[in-house]
């Protein structure tokens, strides 16, 4: 390996830091493109700011926010008292007396909690719709916020984090709230239309109930969507059709939706005199792929007419694969009209709508059929490779875990033999470290390699840094530091852009003799003792310089400065 004399490493910030300034919105402070929410008054001020027209305003919580205290008792029911009432951020609402704005900014809770969010409708739910921390989010992002000791009661579209989500994202949010309404009620997000939406890594631990159609732990109704790695631990109660652990009604006829890596551990209860659709994951699926999902919660229904109930899905069509159902299914007033399946109650399968099953399992005594109605005239009792009944012993001894993993190199199914009664889904955090490329420092004859860290989950990063070598190599990680010339540097200087962080490995004062030396480098972050890496960049001063000279968007003065460096001027 070449030894390069005179190359010094620095981690200087290449762009000026944003200065701290005070915001014009009341007491709110503003830093690096985000309003900083430090109190309940700040949260209300931010809601006013957005609802008065600044729909793209970004915000961060800087601590836990307490609006009200002791709102709920230990059973999750409302305590008697007088509370400060909440009005949603982004108050656009089809049903309301006014038609406000939709939120399209970024709201980052930074894993802090909001306590005591309270809204209770008056006049028997009249016009109280689209109620939650956010009313309507349209192309916005809400992430890493927890809702605790909160009570939200309204009419239509009631959710603790968000009421209506259009073409936006909710990521890493948790709710312990009690939410109640007439229809479209959910622990996290009540409703999404046909625009693509993403709900990822959210958990519900509270109580959700609806007097009308559609209630669930994560979302009541979503059109074209991806819902991934979400869990329901809460109690879900519906007195009408469509009741589920994760999503009550899901899907769109024109686009395939996806539910992936989700688990229901909560009790799901339906009670209606007519039709009931209920399921551990979803009650009614349209053109939806459901994969690597688990139902371990109790499903129960009382009906005087007809019920479609399945451990994974009640009714619909799509693709079901690598799913497991072990929760009890109990139907009162059962009759020969009911469709009750360990995996699926009634699956459409005809020339227009098709359903496929691959590698799904259910505990043998929770239902007589894996799929009671498949098409109009067939059933699946237990069929290897499609929907198969398994015993408690097979669940406990790791047999089913192996079947669910299905020879895949990566699979979310894990199990501690002797401790876990069945396989469970492991939800690993996703930390994205990216390589941005190289650039030349014309003022000191150096070059830099740029990297970014996009943290959607509010991680507590223990360390930012780089591993690198003065040679061309595809093998770089922390374990190799000190061998074969692999080196490590801590990145003490970084720029926080709010949505992501950039940091740079900078080589300064390079002699012309080192211009052809290839440097291989990658950035890393260390979170909870584990390292997450960017792709490897392999650059020399010369190849970065030549790329800039060939770039038609670079101004001529910069190119002249680089040419002078190459000539040694």
Coordinates of C-alpha atoms in Angstrom, one line a residue, residues 144-548:
X144 CA -41.5 9.1 16.3
X145 CA -44.2 10.5 18.6
X146 CA -46.0 8.7 21.4
X147 CA -49.5 9.5 22.5
X148 CA -50.2 8.6 26.2
X149 CA -53.0 9.1 28.8
X150 CA -55.2 10.5 26.0
X151 CA -58.9 10.4 25.2
X152 CA -60.4 11.2 21.7
X153 CA -64.0 10.8 21.0
X154 CA -65.7 12.0 17.8
X155 CA -67.9 10.8 14.9
X156 CA -66.1 9.9 11.7
X157 CA -62.4 9.4 11.0
X158 CA -61.0 9.3 14.6
X159 CA -57.4 8.3 15.2
X160 CA -55.0 9.3 18.0
X161 CA -52.0 10.2 15.7
X162 CA -53.8 11.1 12.5
X163 CA -57.4 11.1 11.4
X164 CA -56.9 11.2 7.6
X165 CA -53.7 10.4 5.7
X166 CA -53.4 11.2 2.0
X167 CA -50.2 10.4 0.2
X168 CA -48.1 10.7 3.4
X169 CA -46.3 8.7 6.0
X170 CA -46.6 7.8 9.7
X171 CA -43.5 6.2 11.0
X172 CA -42.4 5.0 14.4
X173 CA -45.4 6.2 16.4
X174 CA -47.0 4.6 19.5
X175 CA -50.3 5.2 21.1
X176 CA -51.8 4.3 24.5
X177 CA -54.9 6.3 23.9
X178 CA -58.6 5.5 24.1
X179 CA -60.3 6.4 20.8
X180 CA -64.1 6.2 20.2
X181 CA -66.4 7.1 17.4
X182 CA -69.2 6.2 15.1
X183 CA -67.2 4.8 12.1
X184 CA -63.6 4.7 10.8
X185 CA -61.9 4.6 14.2
X186 CA -58.3 3.5 14.8
X187 CA -55.6 3.6 17.3
X188 CA -53.0 5.2 15.0
X189 CA -54.6 6.5 11.7
X190 CA -58.3 6.4 10.9
X191 CA -58.5 6.7 7.2
X192 CA -56.5 7.0 4.0
X193 CA -57.9 7.5 0.5
X194 CA -56.6 6.1 -2.8
X195 CA -53.4 8.0 -2.8
X196 CA -50.4 5.8 -1.7
X197 CA -49.7 6.0 2.0
X198 CA -47.1 4.4 4.3
X199 CA -47.6 3.4 8.0
X200 CA -44.5 1.8 9.4
X201 CA -43.3 0.5 12.7
X202 CA -46.3 1.8 14.7
X203 CA -47.8 0.2 17.8
X204 CA -51.2 0.6 19.5
X205 CA -51.6 -0.3 23.2
X206 CA -54.9 1.4 24.0
X207 CA -58.6 0.9 23.4
X208 CA -60.5 1.6 20.1
X209 CA -64.2 1.2 19.7
X210 CA -66.8 2.1 17.0
X211 CA -70.6 2.1 16.9
X212 CA -70.6 1.9 13.1
X213 CA -68.4 0.3 10.4
X214 CA -64.7 -0.2 10.6
X215 CA -62.5 -0.1 13.7
X216 CA -58.9 -1.4 14.1
X217 CA -55.7 -1.0 16.0
X218 CA -53.6 0.6 13.3
X219 CA -56.0 1.9 10.7
X220 CA -59.8 1.6 10.0
X221 CA -59.7 2.1 6.2
X222 CA -56.8 2.5 3.7
X223 CA -56.8 2.4 0.0
X224 CA -53.5 2.0 -1.9
X225 CA -51.0 1.6 0.9
X226 CA -48.1 -0.1 2.5
X227 CA -48.4 -1.0 6.2
X228 CA -45.3 -2.7 7.6
X229 CA -44.0 -3.9 10.9
X230 CA -46.9 -2.6 13.0
X231 CA -48.3 -4.2 16.1
X232 CA -51.6 -4.1 17.9
X233 CA -51.7 -4.9 21.6
X234 CA -54.9 -2.9 22.3
X235 CA -58.5 -3.9 22.7
X236 CA -60.6 -3.4 19.6
X237 CA -64.4 -3.4 19.9
X238 CA -67.0 -2.9 17.1
X239 CA -70.7 -3.1 17.1
X240 CA -71.0 -3.2 13.3
X241 CA -69.1 -4.8 10.4
X242 CA -65.3 -4.7 9.8
X243 CA -63.4 -5.1 13.0
X244 CA -59.7 -6.1 12.9
X245 CA -56.4 -6.0 14.8
X246 CA -54.3 -4.1 12.2
X247 CA -56.5 -2.7 9.4
X248 CA -60.3 -3.1 9.1
X249 CA -60.7 -2.4 5.4
X250 CA -57.7 -2.3 3.1
X251 CA -56.9 -2.2 -0.6
X252 CA -57.8 -0.7 -4.0
X253 CA -59.0 -2.5 -7.1
X254 CA -56.4 -0.8 -9.4
X255 CA -53.3 -1.1 -7.2
X256 CA -51.8 -3.9 -5.0
X257 CA -51.5 -2.9 -1.4
X258 CA -49.1 -4.5 1.1
X259 CA -49.4 -5.6 4.7
X260 CA -46.0 -6.9 5.9
X261 CA -44.5 -8.0 9.2
X262 CA -47.5 -7.0 11.3
X263 CA -48.7 -8.8 14.4
X264 CA -51.9 -8.7 16.4
X265 CA -51.8 -9.6 20.1
X266 CA -54.9 -7.7 21.2
X267 CA -58.5 -8.9 21.8
X268 CA -60.8 -8.1 18.8
X269 CA -64.5 -8.2 19.5
X270 CA -67.4 -7.8 17.1
X271 CA -71.1 -7.6 18.0
X272 CA -73.7 -7.0 15.3
X273 CA -77.2 -8.3 14.4
X274 CA -76.3 -8.6 10.7
X275 CA -73.1 -9.2 8.7
X276 CA -69.7 -9.2 10.5
X277 CA -66.3 -9.2 8.8
X278 CA -63.4 -9.7 11.3
X279 CA -59.8 -10.8 11.3
X280 CA -56.6 -10.7 13.2
X281 CA -54.8 -8.7 10.6
X282 CA -57.6 -7.4 8.4
X283 CA -61.3 -7.9 8.2
X284 CA -61.8 -7.0 4.5
X285 CA -58.9 -7.1 2.0
X286 CA -59.1 -5.9 -1.6
X287 CA -56.3 -6.8 -4.0
X288 CA -53.8 -6.9 -1.0
X289 CA -50.7 -8.9 -0.4
X290 CA -50.4 -10.0 3.3
X291 CA -47.0 -11.6 4.1
X292 CA -45.1 -12.5 7.2
X293 CA -48.0 -11.6 9.6
X294 CA -49.0 -13.1 12.9
X295 CA -52.3 -13.2 14.8
X296 CA -51.9 -14.2 18.4
X297 CA -54.9 -12.3 19.7
X298 CA -58.4 -13.6 20.6
X299 CA -61.0 -13.0 17.9
X300 CA -64.7 -13.2 19.1
X301 CA -67.9 -12.3 17.5
X302 CA -71.6 -12.4 18.3
X303 CA -74.0 -12.2 15.4
X304 CA -77.6 -13.1 14.7
X305 CA -76.9 -13.5 11.0
X306 CA -73.6 -14.1 9.2
X307 CA -69.9 -13.7 10.0
X308 CA -66.7 -14.0 8.0
X309 CA -63.8 -14.5 10.4
X310 CA -60.2 -15.5 9.8
X311 CA -57.1 -15.5 11.9
X312 CA -55.4 -13.4 9.3
X313 CA -58.3 -12.1 7.1
X314 CA -62.0 -12.3 7.2
X315 CA -63.0 -11.7 3.6
X316 CA -61.5 -10.5 0.4
X317 CA -58.9 -11.4 -2.2
X318 CA -55.2 -11.1 -2.8
X319 CA -52.0 -13.0 -1.9
X320 CA -51.4 -14.5 1.6
X321 CA -48.0 -16.0 2.3
X322 CA -45.7 -16.9 5.2
X323 CA -48.4 -16.1 7.8
X324 CA -49.2 -17.7 11.1
X325 CA -52.4 -17.7 13.2
X326 CA -52.5 -19.1 16.8
X327 CA -55.1 -16.9 18.6
X328 CA -58.4 -18.3 19.8
X329 CA -61.4 -17.8 17.5
X330 CA -64.8 -17.8 19.3
X331 CA -68.0 -17.2 17.5
X332 CA -71.3 -17.0 19.4
X333 CA -74.5 -18.0 17.7
X334 CA -72.6 -19.8 15.0
X335 CA -74.6 -21.2 12.1
X336 CA -74.0 -22.9 8.8
X337 CA -73.9 -19.6 7.0
X338 CA -70.7 -18.5 8.8
X339 CA -67.3 -18.7 7.2
X340 CA -64.6 -19.2 9.9
X341 CA -61.0 -20.0 9.0
X342 CA -57.8 -20.4 10.9
X343 CA -56.2 -18.2 8.2
X344 CA -59.0 -16.9 6.0
X345 CA -62.8 -16.9 6.4
X346 CA -64.0 -16.4 2.8
X347 CA -61.5 -15.8 0.0
X348 CA -62.8 -14.7 -3.4
X349 CA -61.4 -16.9 -6.3
X350 CA -63.0 -16.5 -9.7
X351 CA -62.3 -15.1 -13.2
X352 CA -62.4 -11.6 -11.9
X353 CA -60.8 -11.8 -8.4
X354 CA -58.2 -14.3 -7.4
X355 CA -56.7 -15.3 -4.1
X356 CA -53.5 -17.3 -3.7
X357 CA -52.0 -19.0 -0.6
X358 CA -48.4 -19.9 0.0
X359 CA -46.8 -21.3 3.1
X360 CA -49.3 -20.3 5.8
X361 CA -50.0 -22.1 9.1
X362 CA -52.6 -22.1 11.9
X363 CA -52.9 -23.8 15.3
X364 CA -55.0 -27.0 14.6
X365 CA -57.7 -26.5 17.2
X366 CA -58.6 -22.8 16.6
X367 CA -60.7 -23.6 13.5
X368 CA -61.9 -26.6 11.6
X369 CA -60.8 -25.1 8.2
X370 CA -57.8 -23.2 7.2
X371 CA -60.0 -21.4 4.6
X372 CA -63.7 -22.2 5.0
X373 CA -64.8 -20.6 1.7
X374 CA -62.3 -20.6 -1.2
X375 CA -64.3 -19.3 -4.2
X376 CA -67.9 -20.3 -4.2
X377 CA -67.8 -24.0 -3.7
X378 CA -64.5 -25.2 -2.2
X379 CA -62.7 -25.1 1.2
X380 CA -59.2 -25.7 2.4
X381 CA -59.1 -27.8 5.5
X382 CA -55.4 -28.2 5.7
X383 CA -53.1 -28.4 2.7
X384 CA -49.3 -28.6 2.8
X385 CA -47.6 -25.6 1.1
X386 CA -50.8 -23.5 1.1
X387 CA -52.6 -23.4 4.4
X388 CA -51.6 -26.0 6.9
X389 CA -52.8 -27.0 10.4
X390 CA -50.0 -27.4 13.0
X391 CA -49.8 -28.7 16.6
X392 CA -48.7 -26.9 19.7
X393 CA -45.7 -29.1 19.8
X394 CA -44.7 -28.1 16.3
X395 CA -45.1 -24.4 17.3
X396 CA -43.0 -24.8 20.4
X397 CA -40.1 -26.9 19.1
X398 CA -39.2 -24.6 16.2
X399 CA -40.7 -26.7 13.4
X400 CA -43.1 -24.0 12.3
X401 CA -40.4 -21.3 12.6
X402 CA -38.3 -23.3 10.1
X403 CA -41.3 -23.7 7.8
X404 CA -42.1 -20.0 7.9
X405 CA -38.4 -19.0 7.2
X406 CA -38.8 -21.2 4.1
X407 CA -35.1 -21.3 3.3
X408 CA -35.0 -17.5 2.9
X409 CA -31.7 -15.8 3.6
X410 CA -33.5 -13.1 5.5
X411 CA -36.7 -13.6 7.4
X412 CA -38.4 -11.8 10.3
X413 CA -39.5 -15.0 12.1
X414 CA -37.6 -15.7 15.3
X415 CA -38.1 -17.9 18.3
X416 CA -36.4 -18.7 21.6
X417 CA -37.0 -22.4 22.0
X418 CA -38.2 -23.2 25.5
X419 CA -39.4 -19.6 26.1
X420 CA -41.6 -18.7 23.1
X421 CA -44.7 -20.9 22.6
X422 CA -44.6 -20.0 18.9
X423 CA -42.6 -18.0 16.4
X424 CA -42.8 -14.2 16.5
X425 CA -41.8 -11.4 14.2
X426 CA -38.6 -9.5 14.9
X427 CA -38.8 -5.9 13.9
X428 CA -35.3 -4.6 13.3
X429 CA -34.6 -0.9 13.1
X430 CA -33.7 0.6 9.7
X431 CA -30.9 3.2 9.7
X432 CA -29.9 4.4 6.3
X433 CA -26.3 5.5 5.8
X434 CA -25.7 6.6 2.3
X435 CA -22.6 7.6 0.2
X436 CA -23.0 10.9 -1.5
X437 CA -19.8 11.1 -3.6
X438 CA -16.6 13.1 -3.9
X439 CA -15.7 16.7 -4.3
X440 CA -12.6 18.9 -4.5
X441 CA -11.5 21.5 -1.9
X442 CA -9.9 24.1 -4.2
X443 CA -8.8 26.4 -1.4
X444 CA -6.5 23.9 0.3
X445 CA -5.8 21.3 -2.4
X446 CA -7.8 18.5 -0.8
X447 CA -10.8 16.4 -1.6
X448 CA -13.7 15.1 0.5
X449 CA -16.0 12.1 0.5
X450 CA -19.5 12.9 1.6
X451 CA -22.0 10.7 3.5
X452 CA -25.4 11.0 5.0
X453 CA -27.4 9.4 7.8
X454 CA -31.2 9.3 7.4
X455 CA -32.7 8.3 10.8
X456 CA -36.5 7.8 10.6
X457 CA -36.7 6.3 14.1
X458 CA -35.0 8.8 16.3
X459 CA -32.1 6.6 17.2
X460 CA -29.7 7.5 20.0
X461 CA -26.5 7.3 17.9
X462 CA -23.4 6.4 20.0
X463 CA -20.9 7.2 17.3
X464 CA -20.5 8.6 13.8
X465 CA -17.4 7.8 11.9
X466 CA -15.5 6.3 8.9
X467 CA -13.5 3.3 8.1
X468 CA -11.1 3.7 5.1
X469 CA -7.9 2.5 3.5
X470 CA -5.4 3.9 1.0
X471 CA -6.1 1.2 -1.6
X472 CA -8.9 -0.2 -3.6
X473 CA -10.9 -2.7 -1.5
X474 CA -14.4 -4.0 -1.1
X475 CA -13.8 -5.2 2.5
X476 CA -14.2 -2.5 5.1
X477 CA -15.7 -2.7 8.5
X478 CA -14.8 -1.9 12.1
X479 CA -13.5 -5.4 12.9
X480 CA -10.7 -4.9 10.2
X481 CA -9.4 -1.7 11.7
X482 CA -5.7 -2.1 12.4
X483 CA -5.3 -4.8 9.8
X484 CA -4.3 -4.5 6.1
X485 CA -4.0 -0.7 6.5
X486 CA -7.7 -0.2 7.5
X487 CA -8.1 2.9 9.6
X488 CA -10.9 4.5 11.5
X489 CA -11.8 8.1 12.2
X490 CA -14.6 9.6 14.4
X491 CA -16.8 12.2 12.7
X492 CA -17.2 14.9 15.4
X493 CA -18.5 17.5 13.0
X494 CA -21.8 17.0 11.3
X495 CA -24.6 19.1 9.8
X496 CA -28.2 18.3 11.0
X497 CA -30.6 19.1 8.2
X498 CA -33.6 18.0 10.3
X499 CA -34.5 15.2 7.9
X500 CA -31.0 13.8 7.7
X501 CA -27.4 14.4 8.8
X502 CA -24.4 14.9 6.6
X503 CA -20.7 14.3 7.5
X504 CA -17.6 14.3 5.4
X505 CA -14.2 12.5 5.3
X506 CA -11.8 15.3 4.2
X507 CA -8.3 14.9 2.9
X508 CA -6.4 18.3 3.0
X509 CA -3.0 19.5 1.7
X510 CA -2.6 16.6 -0.7
X511 CA 0.7 16.6 -2.6
X512 CA 0.5 16.1 -6.3
X513 CA 2.2 12.8 -6.0
X514 CA -0.8 11.4 -4.1
X515 CA -3.4 12.5 -6.7
X516 CA -3.7 9.0 -8.2
X517 CA -3.9 7.2 -4.8
X518 CA -7.3 5.5 -4.6
X519 CA -9.0 5.8 -1.2
X520 CA -11.7 3.3 -0.2
X521 CA -14.0 4.6 2.5
X522 CA -17.4 4.1 4.0
X523 CA -19.3 5.9 6.8
X524 CA -21.0 4.2 9.8
X525 CA -23.2 4.9 12.7
X526 CA -23.2 2.9 15.9
X527 CA -26.6 2.3 17.5
X528 CA -27.0 0.1 20.6
X529 CA -23.6 -1.4 20.0
X530 CA -24.3 -2.3 16.4
X531 CA -22.7 -0.7 13.3
X532 CA -24.7 0.3 10.3
X533 CA -22.6 1.1 7.2
X534 CA -22.9 3.1 4.0
X535 CA -21.9 1.7 0.6
X536 CA -18.1 2.0 -0.1
X537 CA -16.8 4.9 -2.1
X538 CA -13.6 4.4 -4.1
X539 CA -12.1 7.7 -5.3
X540 CA -8.8 9.4 -6.0
X541 CA -8.2 13.1 -6.3
X542 CA -7.7 12.8 -10.0
X543 CA -10.9 10.9 -10.8
X544 CA -12.9 13.3 -8.7
X545 CA -11.3 16.2 -10.4
X546 CA -11.8 14.8 -13.9
X547 CA -15.5 14.2 -13.2
X548 CA -15.9 17.8 -12.1

